[in-house]
Amino acid sequence: MLYCVQMDVKIPDSVPADRAEAIKAAEKARAIEMQRAGKWPHLWRVAGRYANISIFDVESHDELHELLSSLPLFPYMTIQVTPLARHPSAI
């Protein structure tokens, strides 16, 4: 199943800078792991925002939820999920 996922990140100012940097490093490592596993085939930065638009390729809604909630930045994200279906005119 394919999903378009938009993730907007807002780390509160109350999080110490060194802690925020550690979370970002852990996030990068987890994202690379999921990409290498084929679960996160597309990842694009949204220009001018701390946000991304991604395509996930997973077996179920539950698997997508597990992957997203495993992201270290998950507590600081607003996430919008759109399930995708093949368009009849796609070649």
mmCIF file of N, CA and C in Angstrom:
data_model
loop_
_atom_site.group_PDB
_atom_site.id
_atom_site.type_symbol
_atom_site.label_atom_id
_atom_site.label_comp_id
_atom_site.label_asym_id
_atom_site.label_seq_id
_atom_site.Cartn_x
_atom_site.Cartn_y
_atom_site.Cartn_z
ATOM 1 N N MET A 1 0.850 -1.169 0.000
ATOM 2 C CA MET A 1 0.000 0.000 0.000
ATOM 3 C C MET A 1 0.894 1.229 0.000
ATOM 4 N N LEU A 2 0.528 2.190 -0.828
ATOM 5 C CA LEU A 2 1.287 3.430 -0.899
ATOM 6 C C LEU A 2 0.557 4.544 -0.169
ATOM 7 N N TYR A 3 1.350 5.360 0.516
ATOM 8 C CA TYR A 3 0.810 6.505 1.249
ATOM 9 C C TYR A 3 1.674 7.720 0.969
ATOM 10 N N CYS A 4 1.020 8.856 0.766
ATOM 11 C CA CYS A 4 1.695 10.142 0.752
ATOM 12 C C CYS A 4 1.592 10.683 2.172
ATOM 13 N N VAL A 5 2.736 10.997 2.764
ATOM 14 C CA VAL A 5 2.775 11.448 4.155
ATOM 15 C C VAL A 5 3.480 12.795 4.216
ATOM 16 N N GLN A 6 2.782 13.792 4.752
ATOM 17 C CA GLN A 6 3.402 15.093 4.987
ATOM 18 C C GLN A 6 3.683 15.217 6.467
ATOM 19 N N MET A 7 4.931 15.536 6.787
ATOM 20 C CA MET A 7 5.355 15.674 8.179
ATOM 21 C C MET A 7 5.872 17.089 8.395
ATOM 22 N N ASP A 8 5.249 17.805 9.311
ATOM 23 C CA ASP A 8 5.696 19.132 9.716
ATOM 24 C C ASP A 8 6.258 18.998 11.119
ATOM 25 N N VAL A 9 7.460 19.538 11.333
ATOM 26 C CA VAL A 9 8.156 19.376 12.608
ATOM 27 C C VAL A 9 8.208 20.711 13.348
ATOM 28 N N LYS A 10 7.897 20.662 14.625
ATOM 29 C CA LYS A 10 8.010 21.839 15.497
ATOM 30 C C LYS A 10 8.556 21.370 16.832
ATOM 31 N N ILE A 11 9.864 21.527 17.002
ATOM 32 C CA ILE A 11 10.496 21.194 18.270
ATOM 33 C C ILE A 11 10.345 22.410 19.176
ATOM 34 N N PRO A 12 9.756 22.248 20.347
ATOM 35 C CA PRO A 12 9.562 23.390 21.244
ATOM 36 C C PRO A 12 10.888 24.036 21.653
ATOM 37 N N ASP A 13 10.858 25.328 21.856
ATOM 38 C CA ASP A 13 12.043 26.052 22.309
ATOM 39 C C ASP A 13 12.524 25.558 23.670
ATOM 40 N N SER A 14 11.643 24.907 24.430
ATOM 41 C CA SER A 14 12.010 24.409 25.757
ATOM 42 C C SER A 14 12.931 23.185 25.703
ATOM 43 N N VAL A 15 13.059 22.567 24.506
ATOM 44 C CA VAL A 15 13.967 21.426 24.364
ATOM 45 C C VAL A 15 15.385 21.977 24.213
ATOM 46 N N PRO A 16 16.303 21.575 25.093
ATOM 47 C CA PRO A 16 17.677 22.080 25.000
ATOM 48 C C PRO A 16 18.295 21.773 23.630
ATOM 49 N N ALA A 17 19.126 22.679 23.153
ATOM 50 C CA ALA A 17 19.709 22.567 21.812
ATOM 51 C C ALA A 17 20.460 21.253 21.622
ATOM 52 N N ASP A 18 21.223 20.819 22.626
ATOM 53 C CA ASP A 18 21.975 19.570 22.477
ATOM 54 C C ASP A 18 21.034 18.367 22.397
ATOM 55 N N ARG A 19 19.938 18.419 23.131
ATOM 56 C CA ARG A 19 18.937 17.339 23.064
ATOM 57 C C ARG A 19 18.261 17.338 21.691
ATOM 58 N N ALA A 20 17.922 18.510 21.170
ATOM 59 C CA ALA A 20 17.301 18.608 19.846
ATOM 60 C C ALA A 20 18.232 18.052 18.770
ATOM 61 N N GLU A 21 19.524 18.349 18.867
ATOM 62 C CA GLU A 21 20.487 17.836 17.889
ATOM 63 C C GLU A 21 20.604 16.316 17.975
ATOM 64 N N ALA A 22 20.565 15.760 19.163
ATOM 65 C CA ALA A 22 20.615 14.304 19.331
ATOM 66 C C ALA A 22 19.376 13.640 18.732
ATOM 67 N N ILE A 23 18.216 14.258 18.927
ATOM 68 C CA ILE A 23 16.972 13.717 18.354
ATOM 69 C C ILE A 23 17.041 13.760 16.835
ATOM 70 N N LYS A 24 17.536 14.856 16.273
ATOM 71 C CA LYS A 24 17.659 14.978 14.815
ATOM 72 C C LYS A 24 18.618 13.936 14.245
ATOM 73 N N ALA A 25 19.716 13.669 14.935
ATOM 74 C CA ALA A 25 20.665 12.647 14.481
ATOM 75 C C ALA A 25 20.030 11.259 14.512
ATOM 76 N N ALA A 26 19.283 10.968 15.569
ATOM 77 C CA ALA A 26 18.583 9.679 15.665
ATOM 78 C C ALA A 26 17.514 9.571 14.588
ATOM 79 N N GLU A 27 16.849 10.677 14.288
ATOM 80 C CA GLU A 27 15.829 10.710 13.234
ATOM 81 C C GLU A 27 16.446 10.370 11.881
ATOM 82 N N LYS A 28 17.586 10.990 11.595
ATOM 83 C CA LYS A 28 18.264 10.730 10.319
ATOM 84 C C LYS A 28 18.633 9.256 10.194
ATOM 85 N N ALA A 29 19.176 8.673 11.250
ATOM 86 C CA ALA A 29 19.556 7.261 11.228
ATOM 87 C C ALA A 29 18.343 6.364 10.998
ATOM 88 N N ARG A 30 17.237 6.673 11.670
ATOM 89 C CA ARG A 30 16.016 5.856 11.515
ATOM 90 C C ARG A 30 15.453 6.007 10.110
ATOM 91 N N ALA A 31 15.463 7.212 9.563
ATOM 92 C CA ALA A 31 14.956 7.438 8.207
ATOM 93 C C ALA A 31 15.786 6.671 7.180
ATOM 94 N N ILE A 32 17.101 6.683 7.343
ATOM 95 C CA ILE A 32 17.968 5.944 6.420
ATOM 96 C C ILE A 32 17.689 4.450 6.517
ATOM 97 N N GLU A 33 17.508 3.958 7.732
ATOM 98 C CA GLU A 33 17.189 2.535 7.941
ATOM 99 C C GLU A 33 15.911 2.149 7.204
ATOM 100 N N MET A 34 14.859 2.960 7.332
ATOM 101 C CA MET A 34 13.581 2.644 6.680
ATOM 102 C C MET A 34 13.692 2.768 5.156
ATOM 103 N N GLN A 35 14.492 3.721 4.679
ATOM 104 C CA GLN A 35 14.678 3.850 3.238
ATOM 105 C C GLN A 35 15.400 2.623 2.682
ATOM 106 N N ARG A 36 16.445 2.201 3.365
ATOM 107 C CA ARG A 36 17.198 1.021 2.911
ATOM 108 C C ARG A 36 16.344 -0.240 2.942
ATOM 109 N N ALA A 37 15.368 -0.293 3.839
ATOM 110 C CA ALA A 37 14.459 -1.443 3.920
ATOM 111 C C ALA A 37 13.377 -1.390 2.844
ATOM 112 N N GLY A 38 13.310 -0.288 2.084
ATOM 113 C CA GLY A 38 12.324 -0.160 1.020
ATOM 114 C C GLY A 38 10.970 0.343 1.474
ATOM 115 N N LYS A 39 10.840 0.695 2.742
ATOM 116 C CA LYS A 39 9.558 1.151 3.267
ATOM 117 C C LYS A 39 9.315 2.633 2.999
ATOM 118 N N TRP A 40 10.376 3.393 2.759
ATOM 119 C CA TRP A 40 10.295 4.851 2.591
ATOM 120 C C TRP A 40 11.017 5.200 1.287
ATOM 121 N N PRO A 41 10.406 4.865 0.131
ATOM 122 C CA PRO A 41 11.125 5.021 -1.137
ATOM 123 C C PRO A 41 11.336 6.458 -1.620
ATOM 124 N N HIS A 42 10.539 7.395 -1.137
ATOM 125 C CA HIS A 42 10.685 8.785 -1.588
ATOM 126 C C HIS A 42 10.589 9.729 -0.393
ATOM 127 N N LEU A 43 11.520 10.688 -0.337
ATOM 128 C CA LEU A 43 11.577 11.667 0.745
ATOM 129 C C LEU A 43 12.011 12.997 0.152
ATOM 130 N N TRP A 44 11.130 14.001 0.258
ATOM 131 C CA TRP A 44 11.422 15.331 -0.268
ATOM 132 C C TRP A 44 11.270 16.363 0.831
ATOM 133 N N ARG A 45 12.194 17.298 0.886
ATOM 134 C CA ARG A 45 12.085 18.442 1.794
ATOM 135 C C ARG A 45 11.109 19.438 1.182
ATOM 136 N N VAL A 46 10.312 20.076 2.021
ATOM 137 C CA VAL A 46 9.455 21.178 1.591
ATOM 138 C C VAL A 46 10.290 22.447 1.750
ATOM 139 N N ALA A 47 10.565 23.108 0.650
ATOM 140 C CA ALA A 47 11.432 24.291 0.676
ATOM 141 C C ALA A 47 10.863 25.361 1.601
ATOM 142 N N GLY A 48 11.734 25.905 2.444
ATOM 143 C CA GLY A 48 11.363 27.002 3.322
ATOM 144 C C GLY A 48 10.655 26.614 4.603
ATOM 145 N N ARG A 49 10.494 25.301 4.845
ATOM 146 C CA ARG A 49 9.821 24.841 6.069
ATOM 147 C C ARG A 49 10.574 23.662 6.645
ATOM 148 N N TYR A 50 10.388 23.416 7.926
ATOM 149 C CA TYR A 50 10.927 22.205 8.536
ATOM 150 C C TYR A 50 9.857 21.140 8.353
ATOM 151 N N ALA A 51 9.800 20.612 7.133
ATOM 152 C CA ALA A 51 8.744 19.682 6.754
ATOM 153 C C ALA A 51 9.232 18.817 5.603
ATOM 154 N N ASN A 52 8.551 17.689 5.409
ATOM 155 C CA ASN A 52 8.835 16.854 4.249
ATOM 156 C C ASN A 52 7.555 16.249 3.727
ATOM 157 N N ILE A 53 7.631 15.826 2.480
ATOM 158 C CA ILE A 53 6.574 15.034 1.854
ATOM 159 C C ILE A 53 7.237 13.740 1.422
ATOM 160 N N SER A 54 6.636 12.629 1.821
ATOM 161 C CA SER A 54 7.239 11.326 1.605
ATOM 162 C C SER A 54 6.228 10.350 1.034
ATOM 163 N N ILE A 55 6.743 9.322 0.388
ATOM 164 C CA ILE A 55 5.930 8.184 -0.030
ATOM 165 C C ILE A 55 6.408 6.979 0.771
ATOM 166 N N PHE A 56 5.476 6.318 1.419
ATOM 167 C CA PHE A 56 5.758 5.085 2.149
ATOM 168 C C PHE A 56 5.106 3.925 1.406
ATOM 169 N N ASP A 57 5.785 2.792 1.378
ATOM 170 C CA ASP A 57 5.286 1.573 0.740
ATOM 171 C C ASP A 57 5.265 0.488 1.801
ATOM 172 N N VAL A 58 4.073 0.247 2.366
ATOM 173 C CA VAL A 58 3.935 -0.671 3.500
ATOM 174 C C VAL A 58 2.773 -1.633 3.263
ATOM 175 N N GLU A 59 2.673 -2.628 4.124
ATOM 176 C CA GLU A 59 1.635 -3.662 3.976
ATOM 177 C C GLU A 59 0.268 -3.255 4.526
ATOM 178 N N SER A 60 0.248 -2.313 5.479
ATOM 179 C CA SER A 60 -1.028 -2.008 6.127
ATOM 180 C C SER A 60 -0.988 -0.638 6.794
ATOM 181 N N HIS A 61 -2.171 -0.162 7.183
ATOM 182 C CA HIS A 61 -2.274 1.068 7.963
ATOM 183 C C HIS A 61 -1.497 0.921 9.272
ATOM 184 N N ASP A 62 -1.612 -0.248 9.877
ATOM 185 C CA ASP A 62 -0.934 -0.489 11.153
ATOM 186 C C ASP A 62 0.583 -0.413 11.006
ATOM 187 N N GLU A 63 1.118 -0.976 9.912
ATOM 188 C CA GLU A 63 2.565 -0.904 9.709
ATOM 189 C C GLU A 63 3.007 0.548 9.528
ATOM 190 N N LEU A 64 2.233 1.319 8.776
ATOM 191 C CA LEU A 64 2.574 2.727 8.601
ATOM 192 C C LEU A 64 2.591 3.433 9.957
ATOM 193 N N HIS A 65 1.575 3.195 10.765
ATOM 194 C CA HIS A 65 1.525 3.825 12.085
ATOM 195 C C HIS A 65 2.743 3.431 12.932
ATOM 196 N N GLU A 66 3.108 2.152 12.906
ATOM 197 C CA GLU A 66 4.268 1.691 13.671
ATOM 198 C C GLU A 66 5.542 2.392 13.212
ATOM 199 N N LEU A 67 5.722 2.508 11.895
ATOM 200 C CA LEU A 67 6.923 3.160 11.372
ATOM 201 C C LEU A 67 6.960 4.636 11.752
ATOM 202 N N LEU A 68 5.841 5.331 11.539
ATOM 203 C CA LEU A 68 5.816 6.761 11.845
ATOM 204 C C LEU A 68 6.037 7.017 13.332
ATOM 205 N N SER A 69 5.396 6.226 14.156
ATOM 206 C CA SER A 69 5.529 6.445 15.600
ATOM 207 C C SER A 69 6.894 6.027 16.130
ATOM 208 N N SER A 70 7.676 5.304 15.326
ATOM 209 C CA SER A 70 9.034 4.933 15.732
ATOM 210 C C SER A 70 10.048 6.039 15.435
ATOM 211 N N LEU A 71 9.628 7.071 14.732
ATOM 212 C CA LEU A 71 10.540 8.173 14.412
ATOM 213 C C LEU A 71 10.833 8.991 15.664
ATOM 214 N N PRO A 72 12.095 9.287 15.934
ATOM 215 C CA PRO A 72 12.435 10.065 17.126
ATOM 216 C C PRO A 72 11.766 11.442 17.172
ATOM 217 N N LEU A 73 11.480 12.040 16.015
ATOM 218 C CA LEU A 73 10.808 13.346 15.990
ATOM 219 C C LEU A 73 9.289 13.243 16.059
ATOM 220 N N PHE A 74 8.751 12.027 16.099
ATOM 221 C CA PHE A 74 7.299 11.831 16.097
ATOM 222 C C PHE A 74 6.564 12.696 17.122
ATOM 223 N N PRO A 75 7.045 12.827 18.363
ATOM 224 C CA PRO A 75 6.310 13.651 19.335
ATOM 225 C C PRO A 75 6.218 15.132 18.944
ATOM 226 N N TYR A 76 7.054 15.550 18.006
ATOM 227 C CA TYR A 76 7.101 16.963 17.609
ATOM 228 C C TYR A 76 6.532 17.191 16.211
ATOM 229 N N MET A 77 5.823 16.200 15.676
ATOM 230 C CA MET A 77 5.316 16.275 14.307
ATOM 231 C C MET A 77 3.811 16.438 14.247
ATOM 232 N N THR A 78 3.393 17.158 13.223
ATOM 233 C CA THR A 78 2.011 17.116 12.764
ATOM 234 C C THR A 78 2.069 16.344 11.454
ATOM 235 N N ILE A 79 1.301 15.264 11.357
ATOM 236 C CA ILE A 79 1.396 14.353 10.217
ATOM 237 C C ILE A 79 0.054 14.284 9.508
ATOM 238 N N GLN A 80 0.121 14.368 8.187
ATOM 239 C CA GLN A 80 -1.071 14.189 7.351
ATOM 240 C C GLN A 80 -0.806 12.998 6.442
ATOM 241 N N VAL A 81 -1.684 12.006 6.476
ATOM 242 C CA VAL A 81 -1.531 10.782 5.690
ATOM 243 C C VAL A 81 -2.624 10.720 4.626
ATOM 244 N N THR A 82 -2.209 10.446 3.388
ATOM 245 C CA THR A 82 -3.149 10.285 2.286
ATOM 246 C C THR A 82 -2.884 8.937 1.621
ATOM 247 N N PRO A 83 -3.834 7.981 1.720
ATOM 248 C CA PRO A 83 -3.665 6.710 1.013
ATOM 249 C C PRO A 83 -3.707 6.959 -0.495
ATOM 250 N N LEU A 84 -2.882 6.233 -1.231
ATOM 251 C CA LEU A 84 -2.807 6.417 -2.680
ATOM 252 C C LEU A 84 -3.312 5.175 -3.409
ATOM 253 N N ALA A 85 -3.949 5.398 -4.540
ATOM 254 C CA ALA A 85 -4.402 4.327 -5.421
ATOM 255 C C ALA A 85 -3.920 4.641 -6.836
ATOM 256 N N ARG A 86 -3.678 3.622 -7.592
ATOM 257 C CA ARG A 86 -3.203 3.800 -8.970
ATOM 258 C C ARG A 86 -4.248 4.546 -9.787
ATOM 259 N N HIS A 87 -3.786 5.534 -10.549
ATOM 260 C CA HIS A 87 -4.666 6.302 -11.407
ATOM 261 C C HIS A 87 -4.868 5.553 -12.714
ATOM 262 N N PRO A 88 -6.088 5.473 -13.236
ATOM 263 C CA PRO A 88 -6.333 4.687 -14.456
ATOM 264 C C PRO A 88 -5.608 5.243 -15.689
ATOM 265 N N SER A 89 -5.177 6.484 -15.680
ATOM 266 C CA SER A 89 -4.465 7.046 -16.822
ATOM 267 C C SER A 89 -2.943 6.981 -16.681
ATOM 268 N N ALA A 90 -2.460 6.457 -15.547
ATOM 269 C CA ALA A 90 -1.007 6.373 -15.337
ATOM 270 C C ALA A 90 -0.408 5.359 -16.296
ATOM 271 N N ILE A 91 0.766 5.689 -16.835
ATOM 272 C CA ILE A 91 1.437 4.738 -17.741
ATOM 273 C C ILE A 91 2.658 4.147 -17.064
#
